[in-house]
Amino acid sequence: IGERAPKERIYIELPKKYRAVLSKFYDLDHGLFITDLDPYINEDYVAAYFKPFGCVTMCQIKNSPGSSKDRLAYVRFSTEAEADLADWAGPHFIGGTECKVRRVVSPKGTRDCFHVFSVKKNMKTIL
């Protein structure tokens, strides 16, 4: 990745057609960013929930900034196709609660930290 990669992990939500362009500059991890999780759900449960869609290589849950109840999760898959399949299979009810799931990519080789950016408009000016 070299010097261009950010030091903290950034999760980027963008249309599939732009992931190919981004992958020319960075090696990407593919995963899902999940919100509205039940506060009693743990990482093993979330990983087991997504296992039928492919090889889950990482699952991390954190409390939302400013709230001890709201929880966020990141689930990483071994391939882009597995992450796409898991995303398309929604809506997702994890532990009986409907969760919001967003398909994200992240440059490899960075520390895990929850920063999500959604890029949907004016992609031409960004790339």
mmCIF file of N, CA and C in Angstrom:
data_model
loop_
_atom_site.group_PDB
_atom_site.id
_atom_site.type_symbol
_atom_site.label_atom_id
_atom_site.label_comp_id
_atom_site.label_asym_id
_atom_site.label_seq_id
_atom_site.Cartn_x
_atom_site.Cartn_y
_atom_site.Cartn_z
ATOM 1 N N ILE A 1 0.834 -1.180 0.000
ATOM 2 C CA ILE A 1 0.000 0.000 0.000
ATOM 3 C C ILE A 1 0.876 1.239 0.000
ATOM 4 N N GLY A 2 1.940 1.201 0.723
ATOM 5 C CA GLY A 2 2.876 2.309 0.680
ATOM 6 C C GLY A 2 2.443 3.492 1.513
ATOM 7 N N GLU A 3 2.943 4.641 1.150
ATOM 8 C CA GLU A 3 2.716 5.856 1.922
ATOM 9 C C GLU A 3 1.327 6.448 1.722
ATOM 10 N N ARG A 4 0.611 6.009 0.695
ATOM 11 C CA ARG A 4 -0.703 6.582 0.422
ATOM 12 C C ARG A 4 -1.777 6.059 1.364
ATOM 13 N N ALA A 5 -1.570 4.950 2.027
ATOM 14 C CA ALA A 5 -2.598 4.360 2.877
ATOM 15 C C ALA A 5 -2.744 5.146 4.172
ATOM 16 N N PRO A 6 -3.994 5.330 4.606
ATOM 17 C CA PRO A 6 -4.195 6.021 5.886
ATOM 18 C C PRO A 6 -3.734 5.145 7.034
ATOM 19 N N LYS A 7 -3.349 5.769 8.161
ATOM 20 C CA LYS A 7 -2.867 5.020 9.305
ATOM 21 C C LYS A 7 -4.012 4.364 10.069
ATOM 22 N N GLU A 8 -5.181 4.996 10.101
ATOM 23 C CA GLU A 8 -6.354 4.409 10.723
ATOM 24 C C GLU A 8 -7.245 3.850 9.623
ATOM 25 N N ARG A 9 -7.922 2.779 9.935
ATOM 26 C CA ARG A 9 -8.785 2.148 8.949
ATOM 27 C C ARG A 9 -10.001 3.030 8.686
ATOM 28 N N ILE A 10 -10.285 3.222 7.411
ATOM 29 C CA ILE A 10 -11.437 3.990 6.979
ATOM 30 C C ILE A 10 -12.335 3.044 6.197
ATOM 31 N N TYR A 11 -13.606 3.035 6.526
ATOM 32 C CA TYR A 11 -14.578 2.209 5.827
ATOM 33 C C TYR A 11 -15.318 3.112 4.849
ATOM 34 N N ILE A 12 -15.281 2.749 3.580
ATOM 35 C CA ILE A 12 -15.830 3.599 2.532
ATOM 36 C C ILE A 12 -17.007 2.895 1.871
ATOM 37 N N GLU A 13 -18.161 3.561 1.866
ATOM 38 C CA GLU A 13 -19.340 3.050 1.185
ATOM 39 C C GLU A 13 -19.422 3.760 -0.158
ATOM 40 N N LEU A 14 -19.347 2.995 -1.250
ATOM 41 C CA LEU A 14 -19.444 3.599 -2.560
ATOM 42 C C LEU A 14 -20.025 2.591 -3.540
ATOM 43 N N PRO A 15 -20.590 3.057 -4.651
ATOM 44 C CA PRO A 15 -21.176 2.138 -5.627
ATOM 45 C C PRO A 15 -20.141 1.149 -6.157
ATOM 46 N N LYS A 16 -20.618 -0.041 -6.495
ATOM 47 C CA LYS A 16 -19.750 -1.130 -6.956
ATOM 48 C C LYS A 16 -18.880 -0.719 -8.144
ATOM 49 N N LYS A 17 -19.419 0.079 -9.051
ATOM 50 C CA LYS A 17 -18.645 0.439 -10.246
ATOM 51 C C LYS A 17 -17.399 1.257 -9.914
ATOM 52 N N TYR A 18 -17.382 1.916 -8.748
ATOM 53 C CA TYR A 18 -16.222 2.715 -8.376
ATOM 54 C C TYR A 18 -15.204 1.940 -7.541
ATOM 55 N N ARG A 19 -15.586 0.778 -7.034
ATOM 56 C CA ARG A 19 -14.632 -0.026 -6.258
ATOM 57 C C ARG A 19 -13.455 -0.464 -7.122
ATOM 58 N N ALA A 20 -13.713 -0.765 -8.392
ATOM 59 C CA ALA A 20 -12.640 -1.189 -9.302
ATOM 60 C C ALA A 20 -11.612 -0.081 -9.478
ATOM 61 N N VAL A 21 -12.073 1.162 -9.549
ATOM 62 C CA VAL A 21 -11.152 2.296 -9.686
ATOM 63 C C VAL A 21 -10.318 2.443 -8.421
ATOM 64 N N LEU A 22 -10.975 2.364 -7.265
ATOM 65 C CA LEU A 22 -10.255 2.494 -5.992
ATOM 66 C C LEU A 22 -9.247 1.365 -5.807
ATOM 67 N N SER A 23 -9.591 0.173 -6.289
ATOM 68 C CA SER A 23 -8.684 -0.968 -6.124
ATOM 69 C C SER A 23 -7.410 -0.837 -6.974
ATOM 70 N N LYS A 24 -7.387 0.075 -7.924
ATOM 71 C CA LYS A 24 -6.163 0.331 -8.687
ATOM 72 C C LYS A 24 -5.120 1.031 -7.828
ATOM 73 N N PHE A 25 -5.555 1.735 -6.794
ATOM 74 C CA PHE A 25 -4.662 2.494 -5.941
ATOM 75 C C PHE A 25 -4.393 1.824 -4.600
ATOM 76 N N TYR A 26 -5.337 0.976 -4.143
ATOM 77 C CA TYR A 26 -5.216 0.323 -2.838
ATOM 78 C C TYR A 26 -5.631 -1.134 -2.933
ATOM 79 N N ASP A 27 -4.977 -1.984 -2.136
ATOM 80 C CA ASP A 27 -5.484 -3.329 -1.912
ATOM 81 C C ASP A 27 -6.630 -3.165 -0.923
ATOM 82 N N LEU A 28 -7.790 -3.736 -1.246
ATOM 83 C CA LEU A 28 -8.974 -3.483 -0.436
ATOM 84 C C LEU A 28 -9.449 -4.715 0.323
ATOM 85 N N ASP A 29 -9.926 -4.472 1.535
ATOM 86 C CA ASP A 29 -10.691 -5.455 2.289
ATOM 87 C C ASP A 29 -12.153 -5.178 1.992
ATOM 88 N N HIS A 30 -12.964 -6.245 1.973
ATOM 89 C CA HIS A 30 -14.380 -6.114 1.657
ATOM 90 C C HIS A 30 -15.203 -6.580 2.840
ATOM 91 N N GLY A 31 -16.193 -5.772 3.205
ATOM 92 C CA GLY A 31 -16.990 -6.164 4.348
ATOM 93 C C GLY A 31 -18.296 -5.416 4.461
ATOM 94 N N LEU A 32 -18.901 -5.558 5.635
ATOM 95 C CA LEU A 32 -20.176 -4.936 5.949
ATOM 96 C C LEU A 32 -20.034 -4.119 7.224
ATOM 97 N N PHE A 33 -20.656 -2.963 7.236
ATOM 98 C CA PHE A 33 -20.731 -2.135 8.430
ATOM 99 C C PHE A 33 -22.170 -2.233 8.917
ATOM 100 N N ILE A 34 -22.360 -2.609 10.174
ATOM 101 C CA ILE A 34 -23.679 -2.929 10.705
ATOM 102 C C ILE A 34 -23.999 -2.003 11.870
ATOM 103 N N THR A 35 -25.203 -1.424 11.850
ATOM 104 C CA THR A 35 -25.671 -0.579 12.942
ATOM 105 C C THR A 35 -26.991 -1.125 13.473
ATOM 106 N N ASP A 36 -27.447 -0.563 14.572
ATOM 107 C CA ASP A 36 -28.693 -0.970 15.233
ATOM 108 C C ASP A 36 -28.630 -2.390 15.777
ATOM 109 N N LEU A 37 -27.461 -2.808 16.244
ATOM 110 C CA LEU A 37 -27.305 -4.139 16.850
ATOM 111 C C LEU A 37 -27.911 -4.170 18.250
ATOM 112 N N ASP A 38 -28.451 -5.307 18.602
ATOM 113 C CA ASP A 38 -28.926 -5.527 19.966
ATOM 114 C C ASP A 38 -27.717 -5.404 20.904
ATOM 115 N N PRO A 39 -27.847 -4.724 22.044
ATOM 116 C CA PRO A 39 -26.687 -4.523 22.928
ATOM 117 C C PRO A 39 -26.133 -5.814 23.540
ATOM 118 N N TYR A 40 -26.876 -6.910 23.465
ATOM 119 C CA TYR A 40 -26.418 -8.158 24.076
ATOM 120 C C TYR A 40 -25.791 -9.124 23.068
ATOM 121 N N ILE A 41 -25.720 -8.730 21.812
ATOM 122 C CA ILE A 41 -25.121 -9.579 20.775
ATOM 123 C C ILE A 41 -23.606 -9.460 20.851
ATOM 124 N N ASN A 42 -22.912 -10.604 20.714
ATOM 125 C CA ASN A 42 -21.447 -10.566 20.752
ATOM 126 C C ASN A 42 -20.857 -10.859 19.371
ATOM 127 N N GLU A 43 -19.542 -10.714 19.260
ATOM 128 C CA GLU A 43 -18.847 -10.880 17.980
ATOM 129 C C GLU A 43 -18.993 -12.295 17.416
ATOM 130 N N ASP A 44 -18.942 -13.305 18.273
ATOM 131 C CA ASP A 44 -19.083 -14.688 17.797
ATOM 132 C C ASP A 44 -20.452 -14.920 17.173
ATOM 133 N N TYR A 45 -21.484 -14.342 17.756
ATOM 134 C CA TYR A 45 -22.836 -14.494 17.232
ATOM 135 C C TYR A 45 -22.950 -13.840 15.852
ATOM 136 N N VAL A 46 -22.432 -12.627 15.711
ATOM 137 C CA VAL A 46 -22.489 -11.914 14.433
ATOM 138 C C VAL A 46 -21.690 -12.668 13.376
ATOM 139 N N ALA A 47 -20.505 -13.146 13.728
ATOM 140 C CA ALA A 47 -19.688 -13.912 12.776
ATOM 141 C C ALA A 47 -20.413 -15.191 12.341
ATOM 142 N N ALA A 48 -21.045 -15.870 13.271
ATOM 143 C CA ALA A 48 -21.793 -17.096 12.941
ATOM 144 C C ALA A 48 -22.989 -16.778 12.044
ATOM 145 N N TYR A 49 -23.630 -15.641 12.268
ATOM 146 C CA TYR A 49 -24.766 -15.238 11.436
ATOM 147 C C TYR A 49 -24.337 -15.078 9.968
ATOM 148 N N PHE A 50 -23.173 -14.486 9.738
ATOM 149 C CA PHE A 50 -22.718 -14.217 8.367
ATOM 150 C C PHE A 50 -21.905 -15.359 7.753
ATOM 151 N N LYS A 51 -21.573 -16.380 8.503
ATOM 152 C CA LYS A 51 -20.776 -17.503 8.001
ATOM 153 C C LYS A 51 -21.398 -18.195 6.778
ATOM 154 N N PRO A 52 -22.721 -18.363 6.679
ATOM 155 C CA PRO A 52 -23.281 -19.007 5.477
ATOM 156 C C PRO A 52 -23.006 -18.255 4.172
ATOM 157 N N PHE A 53 -22.637 -16.996 4.241
ATOM 158 C CA PHE A 53 -22.385 -16.210 3.039
ATOM 159 C C PHE A 53 -20.940 -16.292 2.563
ATOM 160 N N GLY A 54 -20.041 -16.812 3.407
ATOM 161 C CA GLY A 54 -18.644 -16.924 3.011
ATOM 162 C C GLY A 54 -17.728 -16.969 4.214
ATOM 163 N N CYS A 55 -16.447 -16.846 3.945
ATOM 164 C CA CYS A 55 -15.428 -16.918 4.987
ATOM 165 C C CYS A 55 -15.296 -15.566 5.692
ATOM 166 N N VAL A 56 -15.743 -15.514 6.933
ATOM 167 C CA VAL A 56 -15.635 -14.294 7.742
ATOM 168 C C VAL A 56 -14.225 -14.264 8.321
ATOM 169 N N THR A 57 -13.431 -13.271 7.929
ATOM 170 C CA THR A 57 -12.042 -13.195 8.386
ATOM 171 C C THR A 57 -11.874 -12.312 9.616
ATOM 172 N N MET A 58 -12.892 -11.487 9.910
ATOM 173 C CA MET A 58 -12.834 -10.644 11.096
ATOM 174 C C MET A 58 -14.233 -10.155 11.428
ATOM 175 N N CYS A 59 -14.508 -10.060 12.714
ATOM 176 C CA CYS A 59 -15.747 -9.456 13.184
ATOM 177 C C CYS A 59 -15.401 -8.647 14.420
ATOM 178 N N GLN A 60 -15.789 -7.385 14.408
ATOM 179 C CA GLN A 60 -15.462 -6.503 15.532
ATOM 180 C C GLN A 60 -16.700 -5.676 15.866
ATOM 181 N N ILE A 61 -17.025 -5.614 17.158
ATOM 182 C CA ILE A 61 -18.152 -4.813 17.633
ATOM 183 C C ILE A 61 -17.619 -3.747 18.583
ATOM 184 N N LYS A 62 -18.141 -2.535 18.426
ATOM 185 C CA LYS A 62 -17.779 -1.427 19.315
ATOM 186 C C LYS A 62 -19.042 -0.673 19.680
ATOM 187 N N ASN A 63 -18.993 0.013 20.809
ATOM 188 C CA ASN A 63 -20.083 0.903 21.175
ATOM 189 C C ASN A 63 -20.014 2.152 20.316
ATOM 190 N N SER A 64 -21.173 2.663 19.967
ATOM 191 C CA SER A 64 -21.247 3.882 19.190
ATOM 192 C C SER A 64 -20.719 5.040 20.032
ATOM 193 N N PRO A 65 -19.977 5.969 19.436
ATOM 194 C CA PRO A 65 -19.489 7.113 20.203
ATOM 195 C C PRO A 65 -20.650 7.882 20.841
ATOM 196 N N GLY A 66 -20.543 8.140 22.128
ATOM 197 C CA GLY A 66 -21.559 8.908 22.835
ATOM 198 C C GLY A 66 -22.739 8.100 23.337
ATOM 199 N N SER A 67 -22.702 6.764 23.164
ATOM 200 C CA SER A 67 -23.823 5.947 23.619
ATOM 201 C C SER A 67 -23.321 4.590 24.061
ATOM 202 N N SER A 68 -23.754 4.157 25.222
ATOM 203 C CA SER A 68 -23.351 2.836 25.697
ATOM 204 C C SER A 68 -24.293 1.748 25.174
ATOM 205 N N LYS A 69 -25.477 2.128 24.649
ATOM 206 C CA LYS A 69 -26.445 1.156 24.143
ATOM 207 C C LYS A 69 -26.240 0.839 22.668
ATOM 208 N N ASP A 70 -26.008 1.863 21.853
ATOM 209 C CA ASP A 70 -25.884 1.665 20.413
ATOM 210 C C ASP A 70 -24.566 0.988 20.091
ATOM 211 N N ARG A 71 -24.655 -0.075 19.308
ATOM 212 C CA ARG A 71 -23.453 -0.838 18.968
ATOM 213 C C ARG A 71 -23.290 -0.919 17.469
ATOM 214 N N LEU A 72 -22.035 -0.902 17.042
ATOM 215 C CA LEU A 72 -21.663 -0.968 15.643
ATOM 216 C C LEU A 72 -20.801 -2.201 15.424
ATOM 217 N N ALA A 73 -20.886 -2.779 14.248
ATOM 218 C CA ALA A 73 -20.048 -3.942 13.946
ATOM 219 C C ALA A 73 -19.458 -3.804 12.555
ATOM 220 N N TYR A 74 -18.288 -4.405 12.391
ATOM 221 C CA TYR A 74 -17.668 -4.540 11.079
ATOM 222 C C TYR A 74 -17.392 -6.015 10.872
ATOM 223 N N VAL A 75 -17.854 -6.543 9.747
ATOM 224 C CA VAL A 75 -17.613 -7.944 9.392
ATOM 225 C C VAL A 75 -16.840 -7.937 8.083
ATOM 226 N N ARG A 76 -15.652 -8.554 8.088
ATOM 227 C CA ARG A 76 -14.811 -8.612 6.893
ATOM 228 C C ARG A 76 -14.879 -10.012 6.304
ATOM 229 N N PHE A 77 -14.941 -10.080 4.983
ATOM 230 C CA PHE A 77 -14.985 -11.350 4.254
ATOM 231 C C PHE A 77 -13.689 -11.537 3.473
ATOM 232 N N SER A 78 -13.431 -12.787 3.096
ATOM 233 C CA SER A 78 -12.179 -13.070 2.389
ATOM 234 C C SER A 78 -12.208 -12.603 0.938
ATOM 235 N N THR A 79 -13.409 -12.469 0.342
ATOM 236 C CA THR A 79 -13.496 -12.019 -1.048
ATOM 237 C C THR A 79 -14.590 -10.977 -1.227
ATOM 238 N N GLU A 80 -14.492 -10.245 -2.314
ATOM 239 C CA GLU A 80 -15.501 -9.253 -2.662
ATOM 240 C C GLU A 80 -16.846 -9.919 -2.929
ATOM 241 N N ALA A 81 -16.835 -11.059 -3.614
ATOM 242 C CA ALA A 81 -18.076 -11.761 -3.943
ATOM 243 C C ALA A 81 -18.830 -12.196 -2.692
ATOM 244 N N GLU A 82 -18.118 -12.648 -1.665
ATOM 245 C CA GLU A 82 -18.769 -13.065 -0.418
ATOM 246 C C GLU A 82 -19.429 -11.875 0.285
ATOM 247 N N ALA A 83 -18.739 -10.760 0.312
ATOM 248 C CA ALA A 83 -19.305 -9.562 0.940
ATOM 249 C C ALA A 83 -20.533 -9.080 0.172
ATOM 250 N N ASP A 84 -20.473 -9.141 -1.158
ATOM 251 C CA ASP A 84 -21.628 -8.754 -1.969
ATOM 252 C C ASP A 84 -22.813 -9.671 -1.692
ATOM 253 N N LEU A 85 -22.574 -10.966 -1.636
ATOM 254 C CA LEU A 85 -23.633 -11.940 -1.372
ATOM 255 C C LEU A 85 -24.301 -11.675 -0.026
ATOM 256 N N ALA A 86 -23.508 -11.433 0.994
ATOM 257 C CA ALA A 86 -24.051 -11.146 2.324
ATOM 258 C C ALA A 86 -24.870 -9.852 2.312
ATOM 259 N N ASP A 87 -24.415 -8.859 1.597
ATOM 260 C CA ASP A 87 -25.131 -7.595 1.510
ATOM 261 C C ASP A 87 -26.466 -7.778 0.799
ATOM 262 N N TRP A 88 -26.458 -8.476 -0.325
ATOM 263 C CA TRP A 88 -27.658 -8.659 -1.134
ATOM 264 C C TRP A 88 -28.695 -9.555 -0.461
ATOM 265 N N ALA A 89 -28.292 -10.331 0.530
ATOM 266 C CA ALA A 89 -29.200 -11.271 1.185
ATOM 267 C C ALA A 89 -30.141 -10.598 2.184
ATOM 268 N N GLY A 90 -29.974 -9.309 2.414
ATOM 269 C CA GLY A 90 -30.764 -8.600 3.424
ATOM 270 C C GLY A 90 -32.232 -8.518 3.071
ATOM 271 N N PRO A 91 -33.090 -8.068 3.969
ATOM 272 C CA PRO A 91 -32.746 -7.445 5.239
ATOM 273 C C PRO A 91 -32.220 -8.460 6.243
ATOM 274 N N HIS A 92 -31.406 -7.982 7.177
ATOM 275 C CA HIS A 92 -30.761 -8.851 8.157
ATOM 276 C C HIS A 92 -31.372 -8.643 9.533
ATOM 277 N N PHE A 93 -31.800 -9.758 10.121
ATOM 278 C CA PHE A 93 -32.326 -9.772 11.483
ATOM 279 C C PHE A 93 -31.322 -10.532 12.335
ATOM 280 N N ILE A 94 -30.518 -9.824 13.087
ATOM 281 C CA ILE A 94 -29.475 -10.439 13.907
ATOM 282 C C ILE A 94 -29.959 -10.464 15.344
ATOM 283 N N GLY A 95 -30.138 -11.653 15.872
ATOM 284 C CA GLY A 95 -30.657 -11.794 17.231
ATOM 285 C C GLY A 95 -32.084 -11.285 17.366
ATOM 286 N N GLY A 96 -32.864 -11.370 16.287
ATOM 287 C CA GLY A 96 -34.253 -10.940 16.319
ATOM 288 C C GLY A 96 -34.472 -9.464 16.061
ATOM 289 N N THR A 97 -33.414 -8.698 15.889
ATOM 290 C CA THR A 97 -33.516 -7.260 15.647
ATOM 291 C C THR A 97 -33.078 -6.951 14.224
ATOM 292 N N GLU A 98 -33.883 -6.162 13.493
ATOM 293 C CA GLU A 98 -33.470 -5.779 12.148
ATOM 294 C C GLU A 98 -32.347 -4.756 12.247
ATOM 295 N N CYS A 99 -31.250 -5.058 11.569
ATOM 296 C CA CYS A 99 -30.066 -4.202 11.596
ATOM 297 C C CYS A 99 -29.892 -3.524 10.245
ATOM 298 N N LYS A 100 -29.284 -2.354 10.264
ATOM 299 C CA LYS A 100 -28.923 -1.679 9.022
ATOM 300 C C LYS A 100 -27.551 -2.181 8.612
ATOM 301 N N VAL A 101 -27.437 -2.596 7.360
ATOM 302 C CA VAL A 101 -26.184 -3.155 6.845
ATOM 303 C C VAL A 101 -25.762 -2.344 5.634
ATOM 304 N N ARG A 102 -24.506 -1.908 5.642
ATOM 305 C CA ARG A 102 -23.952 -1.160 4.518
ATOM 306 C C ARG A 102 -22.709 -1.871 4.012
ATOM 307 N N ARG A 103 -22.593 -1.979 2.711
ATOM 308 C CA ARG A 103 -21.443 -2.615 2.065
ATOM 309 C C ARG A 103 -20.309 -1.601 2.024
ATOM 310 N N VAL A 104 -19.138 -1.980 2.544
ATOM 311 C CA VAL A 104 -18.005 -1.061 2.608
ATOM 312 C C VAL A 104 -16.723 -1.738 2.129
ATOM 313 N N VAL A 105 -15.758 -0.908 1.773
ATOM 314 C CA VAL A 105 -14.402 -1.366 1.488
ATOM 315 C C VAL A 105 -13.462 -0.574 2.377
ATOM 316 N N SER A 106 -12.265 -1.120 2.557
ATOM 317 C CA SER A 106 -11.278 -0.455 3.394
ATOM 318 C C SER A 106 -9.885 -0.798 2.888
ATOM 319 N N PRO A 107 -8.989 0.184 2.802
ATOM 320 C CA PRO A 107 -7.610 -0.139 2.411
ATOM 321 C C PRO A 107 -6.974 -1.095 3.414
ATOM 322 N N LYS A 108 -6.275 -2.103 2.897
ATOM 323 C CA LYS A 108 -5.608 -3.075 3.778
ATOM 324 C C LYS A 108 -4.413 -2.439 4.466
ATOM 325 N N GLY A 109 -4.020 -3.044 5.596
ATOM 326 C CA GLY A 109 -2.801 -2.629 6.271
ATOM 327 C C GLY A 109 -2.944 -1.411 7.148
ATOM 328 N N THR A 110 -4.157 -1.139 7.606
ATOM 329 C CA THR A 110 -4.373 0.001 8.480
ATOM 330 C C THR A 110 -4.982 -0.481 9.783
ATOM 331 N N ARG A 111 -4.871 0.339 10.823
ATOM 332 C CA ARG A 111 -5.430 -0.028 12.127
ATOM 333 C C ARG A 111 -6.948 0.060 12.068
ATOM 334 N N ASP A 112 -7.618 -0.806 12.841
ATOM 335 C CA ASP A 112 -9.072 -0.788 12.879
ATOM 336 C C ASP A 112 -9.574 0.346 13.744
ATOM 337 N N CYS A 113 -10.419 1.159 13.154
ATOM 338 C CA CYS A 113 -11.053 2.278 13.832
ATOM 339 C C CYS A 113 -12.332 2.550 13.041
ATOM 340 N N PHE A 114 -13.401 2.896 13.684
ATOM 341 C CA PHE A 114 -14.676 3.027 12.994
ATOM 342 C C PHE A 114 -14.881 4.433 12.436
ATOM 343 N N HIS A 115 -14.499 4.643 11.180
ATOM 344 C CA HIS A 115 -14.781 5.869 10.440
ATOM 345 C C HIS A 115 -15.430 5.411 9.145
ATOM 346 N N VAL A 116 -16.672 5.780 8.910
ATOM 347 C CA VAL A 116 -17.368 5.366 7.691
ATOM 348 C C VAL A 116 -17.653 6.580 6.847
ATOM 349 N N PHE A 117 -17.279 6.488 5.580
ATOM 350 C CA PHE A 117 -17.548 7.547 4.631
ATOM 351 C C PHE A 117 -18.431 6.985 3.539
ATOM 352 N N SER A 118 -19.465 7.722 3.194
ATOM 353 C CA SER A 118 -20.358 7.317 2.125
ATOM 354 C C SER A 118 -20.105 8.218 0.927
ATOM 355 N N VAL A 119 -19.776 7.608 -0.194
ATOM 356 C CA VAL A 119 -19.478 8.360 -1.400
ATOM 357 C C VAL A 119 -20.496 7.934 -2.446
ATOM 358 N N LYS A 120 -21.461 8.808 -2.734
ATOM 359 C CA LYS A 120 -22.496 8.447 -3.695
ATOM 360 C C LYS A 120 -22.668 9.480 -4.793
ATOM 361 N N LYS A 121 -22.338 10.711 -4.529
ATOM 362 C CA LYS A 121 -22.534 11.769 -5.526
ATOM 363 C C LYS A 121 -21.181 12.367 -5.905
ATOM 364 N N ASN A 122 -21.116 12.897 -7.084
ATOM 365 C CA ASN A 122 -19.937 13.608 -7.564
ATOM 366 C C ASN A 122 -18.671 12.754 -7.516
ATOM 367 N N MET A 123 -18.790 11.464 -7.844
ATOM 368 C CA MET A 123 -17.640 10.572 -7.823
ATOM 369 C C MET A 123 -16.554 11.042 -8.783
ATOM 370 N N LYS A 124 -16.930 11.604 -9.898
ATOM 371 C CA LYS A 124 -15.934 12.021 -10.880
ATOM 372 C C LYS A 124 -14.983 13.071 -10.305
ATOM 373 N N THR A 125 -15.476 13.930 -9.440
ATOM 374 C CA THR A 125 -14.611 14.940 -8.872
ATOM 375 C C THR A 125 -13.696 14.363 -7.790
ATOM 376 N N ILE A 126 -14.126 13.269 -7.169
ATOM 377 C CA ILE A 126 -13.309 12.648 -6.133
ATOM 378 C C ILE A 126 -12.201 11.818 -6.742
ATOM 379 N N LEU A 127 -12.508 11.072 -7.800
ATOM 380 C CA LEU A 127 -11.506 10.206 -8.421
ATOM 381 C C LEU A 127 -10.710 10.984 -9.431
#
